[in-house]
PDB file of C-alpha atoms in Angstrom:
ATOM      1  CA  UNK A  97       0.000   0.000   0.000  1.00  0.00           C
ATOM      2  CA  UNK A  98       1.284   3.213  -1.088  1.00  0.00           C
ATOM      3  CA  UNK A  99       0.880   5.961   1.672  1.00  0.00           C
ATOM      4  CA  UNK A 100      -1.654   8.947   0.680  1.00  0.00           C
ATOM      5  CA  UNK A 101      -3.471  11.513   1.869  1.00  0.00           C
ATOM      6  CA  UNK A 102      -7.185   9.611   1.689  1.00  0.00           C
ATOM      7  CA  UNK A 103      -5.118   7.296   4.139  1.00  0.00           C
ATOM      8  CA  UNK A 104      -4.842  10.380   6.930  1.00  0.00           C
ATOM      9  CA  UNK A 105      -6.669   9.515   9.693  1.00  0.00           C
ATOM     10  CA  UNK A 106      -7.751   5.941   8.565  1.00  0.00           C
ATOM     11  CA  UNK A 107      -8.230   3.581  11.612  1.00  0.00           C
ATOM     12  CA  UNK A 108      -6.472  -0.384  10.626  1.00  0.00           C
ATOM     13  CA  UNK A 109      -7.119  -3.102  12.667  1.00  0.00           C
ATOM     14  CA  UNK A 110      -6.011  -7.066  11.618  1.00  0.00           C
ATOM     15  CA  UNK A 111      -8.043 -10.473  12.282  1.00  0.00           C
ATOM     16  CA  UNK A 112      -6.409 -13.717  12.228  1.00  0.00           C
ATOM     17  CA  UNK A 113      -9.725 -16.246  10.467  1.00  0.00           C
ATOM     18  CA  UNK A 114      -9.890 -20.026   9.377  1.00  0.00           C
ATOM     19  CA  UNK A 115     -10.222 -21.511   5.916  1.00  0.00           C
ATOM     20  CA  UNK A 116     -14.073 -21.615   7.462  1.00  0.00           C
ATOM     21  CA  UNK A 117     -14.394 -18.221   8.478  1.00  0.00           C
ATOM     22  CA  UNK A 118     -13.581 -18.353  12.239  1.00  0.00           C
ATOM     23  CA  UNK A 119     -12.425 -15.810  13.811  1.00  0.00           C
ATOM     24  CA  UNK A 120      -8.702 -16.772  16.022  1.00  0.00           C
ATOM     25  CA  UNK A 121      -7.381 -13.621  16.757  1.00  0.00           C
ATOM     26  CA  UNK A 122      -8.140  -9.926  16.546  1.00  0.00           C
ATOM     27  CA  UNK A 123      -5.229  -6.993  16.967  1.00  0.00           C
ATOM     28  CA  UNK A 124      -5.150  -3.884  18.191  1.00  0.00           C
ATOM     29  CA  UNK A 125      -6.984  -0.848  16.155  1.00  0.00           C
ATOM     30  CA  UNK A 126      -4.400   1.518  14.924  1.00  0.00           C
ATOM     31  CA  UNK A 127      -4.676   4.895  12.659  1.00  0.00           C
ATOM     32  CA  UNK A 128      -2.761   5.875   9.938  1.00  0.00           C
ATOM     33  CA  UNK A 129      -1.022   9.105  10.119  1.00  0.00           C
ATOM     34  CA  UNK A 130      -0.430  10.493   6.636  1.00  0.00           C
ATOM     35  CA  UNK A 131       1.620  14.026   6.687  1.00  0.00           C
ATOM     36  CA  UNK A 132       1.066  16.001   3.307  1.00  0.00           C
ATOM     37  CA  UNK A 133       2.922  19.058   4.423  1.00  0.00           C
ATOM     38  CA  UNK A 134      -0.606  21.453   2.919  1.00  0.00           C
ATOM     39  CA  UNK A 135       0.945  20.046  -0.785  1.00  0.00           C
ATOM     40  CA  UNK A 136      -2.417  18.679  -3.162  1.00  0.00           C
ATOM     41  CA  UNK A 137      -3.040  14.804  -3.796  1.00  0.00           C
ATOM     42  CA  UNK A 138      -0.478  13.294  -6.163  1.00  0.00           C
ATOM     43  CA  UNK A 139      -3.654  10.898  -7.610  1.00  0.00           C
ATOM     44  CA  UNK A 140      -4.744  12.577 -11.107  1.00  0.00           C
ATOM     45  CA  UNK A 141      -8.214  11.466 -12.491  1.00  0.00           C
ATOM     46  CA  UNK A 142      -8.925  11.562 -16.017  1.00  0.00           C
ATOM     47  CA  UNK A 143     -12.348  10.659 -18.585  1.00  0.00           C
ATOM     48  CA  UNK A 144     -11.340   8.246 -21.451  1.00  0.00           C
ATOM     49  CA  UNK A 145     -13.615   6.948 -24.020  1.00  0.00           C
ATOM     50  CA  UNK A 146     -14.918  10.234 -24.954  1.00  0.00           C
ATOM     51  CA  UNK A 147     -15.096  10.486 -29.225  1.00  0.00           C
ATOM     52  CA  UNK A 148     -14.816  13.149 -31.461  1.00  0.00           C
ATOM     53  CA  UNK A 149     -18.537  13.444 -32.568  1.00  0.00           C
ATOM     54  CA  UNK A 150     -21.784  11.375 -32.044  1.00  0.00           C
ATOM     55  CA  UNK A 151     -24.768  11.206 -34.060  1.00  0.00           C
ATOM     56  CA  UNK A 152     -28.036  11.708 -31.688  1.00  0.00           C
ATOM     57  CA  UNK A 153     -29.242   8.688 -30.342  1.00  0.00           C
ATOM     58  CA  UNK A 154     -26.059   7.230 -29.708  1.00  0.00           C
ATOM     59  CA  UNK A 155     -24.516   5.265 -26.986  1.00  0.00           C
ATOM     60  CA  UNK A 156     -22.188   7.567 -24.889  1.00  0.00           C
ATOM     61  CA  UNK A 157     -19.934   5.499 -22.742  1.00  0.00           C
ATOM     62  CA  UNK A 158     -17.005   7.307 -20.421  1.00  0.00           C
ATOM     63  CA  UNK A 159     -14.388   5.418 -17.969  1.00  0.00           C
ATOM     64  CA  UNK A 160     -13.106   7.274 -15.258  1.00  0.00           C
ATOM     65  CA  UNK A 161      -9.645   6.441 -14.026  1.00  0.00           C
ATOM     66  CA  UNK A 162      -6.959   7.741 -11.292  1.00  0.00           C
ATOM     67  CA  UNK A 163      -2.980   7.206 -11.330  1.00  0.00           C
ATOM     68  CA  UNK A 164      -1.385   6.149  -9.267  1.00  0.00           C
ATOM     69  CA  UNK A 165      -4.260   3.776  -7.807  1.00  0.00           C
ATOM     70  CA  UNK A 166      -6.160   4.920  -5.018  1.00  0.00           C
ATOM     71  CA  UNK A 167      -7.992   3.447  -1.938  1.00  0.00           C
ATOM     72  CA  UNK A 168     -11.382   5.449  -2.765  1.00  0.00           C
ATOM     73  CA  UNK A 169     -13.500   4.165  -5.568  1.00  0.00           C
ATOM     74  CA  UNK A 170     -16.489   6.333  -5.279  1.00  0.00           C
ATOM     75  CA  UNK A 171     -17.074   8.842  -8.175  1.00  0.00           C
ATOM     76  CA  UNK A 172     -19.402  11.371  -8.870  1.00  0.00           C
ATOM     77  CA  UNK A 173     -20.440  12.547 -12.279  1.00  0.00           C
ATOM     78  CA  UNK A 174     -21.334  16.152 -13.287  1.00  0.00           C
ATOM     79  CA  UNK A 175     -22.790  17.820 -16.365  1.00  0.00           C
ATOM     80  CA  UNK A 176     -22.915  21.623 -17.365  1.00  0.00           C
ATOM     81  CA  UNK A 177     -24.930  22.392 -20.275  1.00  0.00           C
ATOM     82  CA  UNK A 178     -24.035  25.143 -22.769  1.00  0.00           C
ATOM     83  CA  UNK A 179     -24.745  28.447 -21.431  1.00  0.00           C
ATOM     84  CA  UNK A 180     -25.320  27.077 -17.593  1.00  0.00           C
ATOM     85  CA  UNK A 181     -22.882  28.634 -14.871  1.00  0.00           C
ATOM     86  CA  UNK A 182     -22.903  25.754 -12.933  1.00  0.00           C
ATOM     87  CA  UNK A 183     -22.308  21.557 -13.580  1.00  0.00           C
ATOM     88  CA  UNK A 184     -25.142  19.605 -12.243  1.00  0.00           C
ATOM     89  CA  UNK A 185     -24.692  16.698 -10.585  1.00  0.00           C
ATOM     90  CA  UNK A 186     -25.971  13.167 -12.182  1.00  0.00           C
ATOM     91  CA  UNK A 187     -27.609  11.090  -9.809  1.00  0.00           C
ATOM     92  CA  UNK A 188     -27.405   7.154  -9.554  1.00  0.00           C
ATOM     93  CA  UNK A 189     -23.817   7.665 -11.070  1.00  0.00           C
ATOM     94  CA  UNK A 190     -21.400   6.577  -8.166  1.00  0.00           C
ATOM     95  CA  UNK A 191     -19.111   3.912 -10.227  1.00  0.00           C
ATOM     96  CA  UNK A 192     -16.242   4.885 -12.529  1.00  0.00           C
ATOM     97  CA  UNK A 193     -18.335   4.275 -15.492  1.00  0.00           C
ATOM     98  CA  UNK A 194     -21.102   6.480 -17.002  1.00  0.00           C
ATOM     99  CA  UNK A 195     -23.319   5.739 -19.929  1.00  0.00           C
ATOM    100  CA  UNK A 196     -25.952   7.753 -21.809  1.00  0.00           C
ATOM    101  CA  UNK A 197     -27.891   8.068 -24.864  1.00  0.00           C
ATOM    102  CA  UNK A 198     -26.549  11.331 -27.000  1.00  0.00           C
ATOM    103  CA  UNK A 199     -28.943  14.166 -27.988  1.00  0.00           C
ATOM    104  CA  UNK A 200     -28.559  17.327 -29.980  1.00  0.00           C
ATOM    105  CA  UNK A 201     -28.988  19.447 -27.064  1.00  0.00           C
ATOM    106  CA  UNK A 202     -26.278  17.844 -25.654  1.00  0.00           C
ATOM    107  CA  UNK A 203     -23.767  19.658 -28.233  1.00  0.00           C
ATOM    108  CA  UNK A 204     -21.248  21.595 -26.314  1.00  0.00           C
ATOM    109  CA  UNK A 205     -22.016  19.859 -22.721  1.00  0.00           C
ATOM    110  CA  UNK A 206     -18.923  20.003 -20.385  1.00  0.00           C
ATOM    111  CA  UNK A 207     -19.035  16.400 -18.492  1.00  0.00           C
ATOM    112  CA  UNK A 208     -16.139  15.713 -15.470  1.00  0.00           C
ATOM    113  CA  UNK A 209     -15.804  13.320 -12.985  1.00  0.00           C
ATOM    114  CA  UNK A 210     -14.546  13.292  -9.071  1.00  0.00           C
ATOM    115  CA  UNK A 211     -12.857  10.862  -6.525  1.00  0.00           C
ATOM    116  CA  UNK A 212     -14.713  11.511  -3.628  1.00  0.00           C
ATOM    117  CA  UNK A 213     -14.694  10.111   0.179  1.00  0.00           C
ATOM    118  CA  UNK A 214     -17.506   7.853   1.551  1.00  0.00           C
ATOM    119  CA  UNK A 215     -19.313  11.083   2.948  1.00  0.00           C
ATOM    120  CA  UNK A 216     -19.155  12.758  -0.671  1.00  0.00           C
ATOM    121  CA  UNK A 217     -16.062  15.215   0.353  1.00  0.00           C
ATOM    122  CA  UNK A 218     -14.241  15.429  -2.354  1.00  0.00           C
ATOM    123  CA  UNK A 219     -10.477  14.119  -2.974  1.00  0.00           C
ATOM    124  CA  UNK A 220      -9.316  14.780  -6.260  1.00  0.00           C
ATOM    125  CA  UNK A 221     -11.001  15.632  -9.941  1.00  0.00           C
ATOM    126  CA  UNK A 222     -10.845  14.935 -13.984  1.00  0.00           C
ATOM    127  CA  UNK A 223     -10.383  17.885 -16.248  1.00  0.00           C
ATOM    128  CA  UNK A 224     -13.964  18.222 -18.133  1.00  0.00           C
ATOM    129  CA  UNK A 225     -14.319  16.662 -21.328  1.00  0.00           C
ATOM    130  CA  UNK A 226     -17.166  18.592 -23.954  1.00  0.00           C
ATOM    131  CA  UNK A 227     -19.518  16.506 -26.486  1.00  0.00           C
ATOM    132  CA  UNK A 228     -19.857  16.832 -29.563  1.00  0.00           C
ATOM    133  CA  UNK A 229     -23.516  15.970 -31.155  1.00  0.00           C
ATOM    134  CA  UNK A 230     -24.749  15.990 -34.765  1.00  0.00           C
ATOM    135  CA  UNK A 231     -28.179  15.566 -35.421  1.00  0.00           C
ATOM    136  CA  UNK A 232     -28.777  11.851 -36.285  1.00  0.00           C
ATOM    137  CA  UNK A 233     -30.242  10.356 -39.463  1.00  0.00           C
ATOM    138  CA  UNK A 234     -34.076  10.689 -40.399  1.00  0.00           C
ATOM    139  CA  UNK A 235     -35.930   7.140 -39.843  1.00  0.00           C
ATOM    140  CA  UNK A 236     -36.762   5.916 -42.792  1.00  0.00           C
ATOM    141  CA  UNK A 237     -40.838   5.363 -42.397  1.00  0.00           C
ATOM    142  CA  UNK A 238     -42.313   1.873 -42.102  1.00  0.00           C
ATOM    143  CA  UNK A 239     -43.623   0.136 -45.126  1.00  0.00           C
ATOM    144  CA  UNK A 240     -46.870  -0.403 -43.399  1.00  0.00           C
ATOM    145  CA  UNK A 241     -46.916   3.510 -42.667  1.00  0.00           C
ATOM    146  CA  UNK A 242     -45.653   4.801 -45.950  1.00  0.00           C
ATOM    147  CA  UNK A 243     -48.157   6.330 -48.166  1.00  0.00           C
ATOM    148  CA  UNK A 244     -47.372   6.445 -52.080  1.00  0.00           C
ATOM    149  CA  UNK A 245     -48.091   9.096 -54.333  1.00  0.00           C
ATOM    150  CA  UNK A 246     -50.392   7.862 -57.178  1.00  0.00           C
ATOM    151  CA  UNK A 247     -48.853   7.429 -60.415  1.00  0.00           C
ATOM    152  CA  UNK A 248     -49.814   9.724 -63.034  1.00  0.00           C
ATOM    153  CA  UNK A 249     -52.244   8.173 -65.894  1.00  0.00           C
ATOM    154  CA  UNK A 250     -49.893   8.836 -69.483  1.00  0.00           C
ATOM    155  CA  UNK A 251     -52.342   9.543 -72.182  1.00  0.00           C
ATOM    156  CA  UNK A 252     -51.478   8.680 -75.299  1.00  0.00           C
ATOM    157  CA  UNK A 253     -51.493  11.333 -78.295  1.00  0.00           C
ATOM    158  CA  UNK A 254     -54.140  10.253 -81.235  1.00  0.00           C
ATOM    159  CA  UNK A 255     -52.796   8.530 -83.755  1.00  0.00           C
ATOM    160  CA  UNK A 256     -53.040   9.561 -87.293  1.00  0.00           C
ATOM    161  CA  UNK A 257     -54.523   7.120 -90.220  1.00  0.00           C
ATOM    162  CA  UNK A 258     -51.279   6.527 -91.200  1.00  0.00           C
ATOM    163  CA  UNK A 259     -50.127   5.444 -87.749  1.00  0.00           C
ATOM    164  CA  UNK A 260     -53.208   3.076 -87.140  1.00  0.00           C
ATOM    165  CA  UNK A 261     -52.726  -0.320 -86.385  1.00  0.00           C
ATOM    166  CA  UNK A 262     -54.244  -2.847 -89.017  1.00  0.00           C
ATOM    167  CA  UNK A 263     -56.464  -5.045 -87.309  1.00  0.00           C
ATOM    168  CA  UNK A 264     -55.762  -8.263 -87.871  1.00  0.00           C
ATOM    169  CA  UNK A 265     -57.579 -10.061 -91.155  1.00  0.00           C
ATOM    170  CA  UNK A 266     -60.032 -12.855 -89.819  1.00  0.00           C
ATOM    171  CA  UNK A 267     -59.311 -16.470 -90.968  1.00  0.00           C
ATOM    172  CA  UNK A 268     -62.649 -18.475 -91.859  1.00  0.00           C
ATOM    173  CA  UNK A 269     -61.713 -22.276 -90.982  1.00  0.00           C
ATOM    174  CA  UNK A 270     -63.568 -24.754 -93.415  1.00  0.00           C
ATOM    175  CA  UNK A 271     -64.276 -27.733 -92.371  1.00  0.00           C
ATOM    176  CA  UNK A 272     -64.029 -30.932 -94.483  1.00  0.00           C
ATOM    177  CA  UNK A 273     -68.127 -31.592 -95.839  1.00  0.00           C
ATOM    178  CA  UNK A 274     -69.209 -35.166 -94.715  1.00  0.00           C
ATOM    179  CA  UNK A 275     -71.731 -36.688 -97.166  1.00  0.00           C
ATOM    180  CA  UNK A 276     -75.092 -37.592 -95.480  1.00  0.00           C
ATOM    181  CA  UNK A 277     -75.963 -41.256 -96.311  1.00  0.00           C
ATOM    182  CA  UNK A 278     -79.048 -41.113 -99.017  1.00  0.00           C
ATOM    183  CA  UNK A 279     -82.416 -41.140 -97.602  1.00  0.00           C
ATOM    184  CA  UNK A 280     -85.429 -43.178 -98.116  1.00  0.00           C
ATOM    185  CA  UNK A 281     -87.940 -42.076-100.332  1.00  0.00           C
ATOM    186  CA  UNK A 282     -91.410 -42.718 -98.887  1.00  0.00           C
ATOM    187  CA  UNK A 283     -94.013 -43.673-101.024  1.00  0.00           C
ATOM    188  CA  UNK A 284     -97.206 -41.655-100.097  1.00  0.00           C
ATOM    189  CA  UNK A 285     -99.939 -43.384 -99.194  1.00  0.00           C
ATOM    190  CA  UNK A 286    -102.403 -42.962-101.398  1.00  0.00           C
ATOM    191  CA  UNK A 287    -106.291 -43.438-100.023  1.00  0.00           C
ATOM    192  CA  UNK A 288    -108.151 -45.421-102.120  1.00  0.00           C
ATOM    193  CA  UNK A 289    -111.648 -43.541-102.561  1.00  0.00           C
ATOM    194  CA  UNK A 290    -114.423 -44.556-103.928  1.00  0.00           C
ATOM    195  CA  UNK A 291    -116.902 -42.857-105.489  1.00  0.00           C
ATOM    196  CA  UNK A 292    -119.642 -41.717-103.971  1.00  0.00           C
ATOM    197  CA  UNK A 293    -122.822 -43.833-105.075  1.00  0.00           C
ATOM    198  CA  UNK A 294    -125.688 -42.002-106.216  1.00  0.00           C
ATOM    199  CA  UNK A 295    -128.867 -43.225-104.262  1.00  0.00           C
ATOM    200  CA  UNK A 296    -130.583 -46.188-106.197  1.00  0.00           C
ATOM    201  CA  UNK A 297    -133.857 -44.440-107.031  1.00  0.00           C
ATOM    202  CA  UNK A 298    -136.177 -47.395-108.739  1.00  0.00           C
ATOM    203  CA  UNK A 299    -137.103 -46.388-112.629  1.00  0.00           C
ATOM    204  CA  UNK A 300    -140.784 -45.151-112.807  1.00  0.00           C
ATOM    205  CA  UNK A 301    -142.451 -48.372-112.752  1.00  0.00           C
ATOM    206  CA  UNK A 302    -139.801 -50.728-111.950  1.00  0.00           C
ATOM    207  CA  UNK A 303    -139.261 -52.943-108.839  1.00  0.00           C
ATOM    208  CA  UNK A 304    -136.532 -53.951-107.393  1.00  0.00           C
ATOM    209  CA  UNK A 305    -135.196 -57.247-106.820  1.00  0.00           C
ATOM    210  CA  UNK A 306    -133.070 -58.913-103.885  1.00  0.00           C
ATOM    211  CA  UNK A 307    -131.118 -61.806-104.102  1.00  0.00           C
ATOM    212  CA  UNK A 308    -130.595 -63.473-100.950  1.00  0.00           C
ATOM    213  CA  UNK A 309    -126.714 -64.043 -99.733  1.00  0.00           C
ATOM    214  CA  UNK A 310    -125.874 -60.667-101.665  1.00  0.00           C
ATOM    215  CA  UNK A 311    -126.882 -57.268-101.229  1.00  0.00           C
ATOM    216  CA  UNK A 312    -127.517 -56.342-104.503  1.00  0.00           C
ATOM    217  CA  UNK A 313    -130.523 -54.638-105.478  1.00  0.00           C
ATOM    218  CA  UNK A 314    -131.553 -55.014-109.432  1.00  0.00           C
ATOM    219  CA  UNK A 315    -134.200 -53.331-110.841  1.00  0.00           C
ATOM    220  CA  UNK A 316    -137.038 -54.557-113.567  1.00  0.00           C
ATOM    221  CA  UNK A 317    -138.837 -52.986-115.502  1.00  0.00           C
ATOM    222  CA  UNK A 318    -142.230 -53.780-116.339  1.00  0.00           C
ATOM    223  CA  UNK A 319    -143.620 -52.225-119.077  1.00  0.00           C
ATOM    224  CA  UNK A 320    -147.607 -51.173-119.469  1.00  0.00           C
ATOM    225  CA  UNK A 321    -149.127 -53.500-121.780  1.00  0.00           C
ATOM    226  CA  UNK A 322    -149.615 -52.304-124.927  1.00  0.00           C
ATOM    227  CA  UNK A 323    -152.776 -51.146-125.836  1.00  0.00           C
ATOM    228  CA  UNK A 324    -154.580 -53.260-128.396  1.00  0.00           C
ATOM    229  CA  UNK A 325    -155.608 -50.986-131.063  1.00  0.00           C
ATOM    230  CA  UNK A 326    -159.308 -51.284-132.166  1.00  0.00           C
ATOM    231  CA  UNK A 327    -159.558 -52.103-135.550  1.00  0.00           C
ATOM    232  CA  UNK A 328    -161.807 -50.570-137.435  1.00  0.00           C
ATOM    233  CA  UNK A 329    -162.541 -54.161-138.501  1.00  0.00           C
TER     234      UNK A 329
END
């Protein structure tokens, strides 16, 4: 252990344990007497990791580190924003490591770090360190999101006669005649009529006569009788 002034004052005290943890033996509690004469701490602390520029929404990571080693190892973090008199102090940032997301009104901010003692009095501090921030790229927007301009409708220019397209000639197919077998002349049917007969009116002074099996009528004739002449005899 290298003798410092964070040591001043610092009460030691040494306890003789087992591999299991049981305590043997306890000394005497001492304190450490550390005379700096009124000269400053020879620790320097310094902020590493810091780059030239950042885009916003980057990840801003800083180390702080002391030389030579010290026995503190609590650090506090501070901030002073352009045109601010004072740093601010950044809570929840007691470790040697500090890590942020970059913004654009972060461009120009003055960040430093101190070694400090368990009650927060402070032993020895980095030289401030300024960001540099760029405004970031423009998200691109989702696919789902994007809206597209409608194309515009070309219109063609009329075309002149001489520009027209023929239309296309239309091809008759023929197809191949198939002879129909011959057909069947059909007789008509003639009706055989006959004619009508004329009613059988009996002769003046005839009779008719029947013959039995047929019906057939046949008609006599029966002539007057001649009148005798008188003779003049």
């Amino acid at each position: 252990m290298v003798a410092e002034q964070a040591l001043d004052g610092t009460q030691v005290r040494a306890t003789l344990r087992t591999s299991e943890g049981t305590d043997l033996a306890t000394s005497e509690t001492v304190t450490i007497l550390v005379d700096d004469h009124g000269a400053p701490a020879r620790q320097k602390a310094a902020v590493t990791g810091l780059e030239e520029q950042y885009a916003a929404g980057d990840e801003v990571v800083l180390e702080a580190t002391v030389e030579p080693v010290s026995v503190l190892d609590r650090w506090e973090w501070y901030l002073q924003r352009p045109g601010t008199d004072t740093p601010a102090l950044l809570e929840d940032t007691l470790t040697s490591r500090l890590t942020f997301e970059a913004a654009e009104e972060l461009d120009g901010a003055a960040l430093f770090a101190r070694l400090t003692f368990d009650d927060g009095r402070a032993y020895v501090e980095s030289p401030p360190v300024v960001l540099s921030v760029v405004p970031g790229p423009i998200p691109s927007p989702s696919p789902s999101r994007a809206i597209r301009a409608p194309s515009p409708r070309i219109r063609e220019p009329p075309r002149s006669p001489s520009q027209s397209r023929p239309t296309p000639a239309r091809t008759r197919t023929r197809r191949p005649r198939t002879r129909a077998p011959p057909r069947r002349r059909s007789r008509p049917i003639r009706a055989r009529t006959r004619p009508a007969r004329s009613p059988t009116v009996p002769p003046p002074g005839g009779r008719r006569r029947t013959s039995t099996g047929r019906r057939r009528v046949a008609w006599t004739s029966r002539r007057a009788p001649r009148a005798r002449a008188r003779s003049s005899r």
